[in-house]
Amino acid sequence: MGLIALITEPLRNLLGNNSAPVIVSAAVLSFFVLTIIINVLSQLLFKRADEPPLIFHWIPFFGSTITYGIDPYHFFFVCREKYGDVFTFILLGKKTTVCLGVKGNDFILNGKHKDLNAEEIYSPLTTPVFGKDVVYDCPNTKLMEQKKFVKFGLTSDALKSYVPLIVEEVENFLARSSVFQGSKGTVNIPAVMAEITIYTASRSLQGKEVRAKFDSSFAELYHDLDMGFSPVNFMLPWAPLPHNRKRDFAQNKMAQTYLEIIRARRQAGSQRDADDMIWNLMSSVYKDGTPVPDVEVAHMMIALLMAGQHSSSSTSAWILLRLATRPDILEELYQEQKTVLGEDLSPLTYESLQRLTLNSLVVKETLRLHAPIHSIMRKVTAPMPIEGTSFIVPPSHVLLAAPGVTSKTDSHFPEPEIWEPHRWEEGSTLHATSKDVEEDEKVDYGYGLVSKGTSSPYLPFGAGRHRCIGEAFAYVQLGVITATMVRKLRLRNLEGQKGVVGTDYSSLFSRPLSPAIVQWEWRHGTEKA
């Protein structure tokens, strides 16, 4: 009674002495206070021993959303310190259970499709961007077939053909860009790498017709379509907001452009003259004998473009930003090329790229510290007991894996916050203390045998049935871009600046905060004419 009187007595006084606006405001405030009180009491009085501990929060619905969104890794480590590897927090009204560590990664990423799925989480966000009947807008069995088409299209011959195309695009960009005028200057790395990665991916993976479009209409369409990944669209993908109207127009226009390219190729007699993915998908056939419809080819190409661009753009930017803090490593990379390829630096090939050991370790170490995706979510569809605990995750929850946590944990990687490519070499004092290679067990989820991989603390491309199928292409693209930039430029931080910029976690993909300015200088003999 005391609590009720405490709330109602002030209301009684307001109702008798104030105007309608004041009364309404007081009622709203009282309702807000009451919901907070009920929310707090429900957390304190109705704890369930069979569910993971719930992170305490004051405001219902929002819960820990803001704290998590500002810096997910800081949030994970703080909660882990207090609650252990398994805990639940409220993310925009949804109970989200986090399972950290190698066991947590395995529990979620190798979970059975009958128990959890990705479609219910990501389809509302991705379908308006990618298009219908592909990725998360189709049955999982069909998605696995689509992944198989793409994976089998990334043959060694295709990857070999991409290397000179990527080199040419990087060199052309450096030659024509107004940013690299003169003998030295400053550059905003994230902006430049966003351009370079889109040009290299479109020319190699997407095809020469798509690359030609990026010099005109495609660049603006890409930007509008990219806005479809705005965080608000996790909840309101259907809302008639300006950025969603632009997204829908861009998706339709881009799909029509791909369809025109496909029709033109078919009308020309379907004479394959390149190893791009459009050719591969045009000739693909589902298990039931149905050729992949042209509209699905178009939508899969959009999905490849959008999904791959974010991770490559972010990672390549982090690579150059890290190299700017370590000119010694940058020069080691340059000398490695001279040693492996000769003093005259013969043209880079797929085979010679494999012999640039430090170059590949730079990519690997950057992915360890700056994984493009910080959170991987799955919708629980059946009760899931967590091995080694008394917890059972109910179907009302969402599961969240954070493989980046294990790669930032000192039990796996000594001094994990230090960016040191040499840590991957045998004998290094910073070498991983647990195995960093994938387990030998292979699983076929429907798109060919792949390593389960979840016993490794290093999972920048995920694991399980939804593991990134573009991994091989990403390593080639990032390796070639890095090697080519090292040949052409010296980089270093601005005077008085230490370390790298912080991370922007405001979208689905992590990326460097922009602007991130560094100094550049042409190497002798590579200056513009």
Short mmCIF file of C-alpha atoms in Angstrom, two decimals, residues 14 30 86 125 148 160 198 266 292 315 332 392 418 449 487 493 510:
data_model
loop_
_atom_site.label_atom_id
_atom_site.label_comp_id
_atom_site.label_asym_id
_atom_site.label_seq_id
_atom_site.Cartn_x
_atom_site.Cartn_y
_atom_site.Cartn_z
CA LEU A 14 -1.78 17.31 -9.91
CA SER A 30 4.21 8.17 -13.93
CA VAL A 86 27.26 -17.21 -20.89
CA LEU A 125 17.53 -6.55 -43.22
CA LYS A 148 27.92 -24.16 -53.60
CA LYS A 160 44.80 -16.71 -60.73
CA ILE A 198 34.87 -1.73 -54.96
CA ARG A 266 23.04 -14.83 -73.73
CA VAL A 292 19.22 -20.68 -61.85
CA THR A 315 40.09 -4.79 -43.52
CA GLU A 332 59.99 -5.52 -44.35
CA ILE A 392 18.63 -24.12 -21.29
CA ILE A 418 49.30 -5.57 -29.87
CA LEU A 449 33.31 -30.19 -47.59
CA ARG A 487 55.33 -1.32 -53.86
CA ASN A 493 51.17 8.46 -39.01
CA SER A 510 32.85 -2.80 -37.97
#
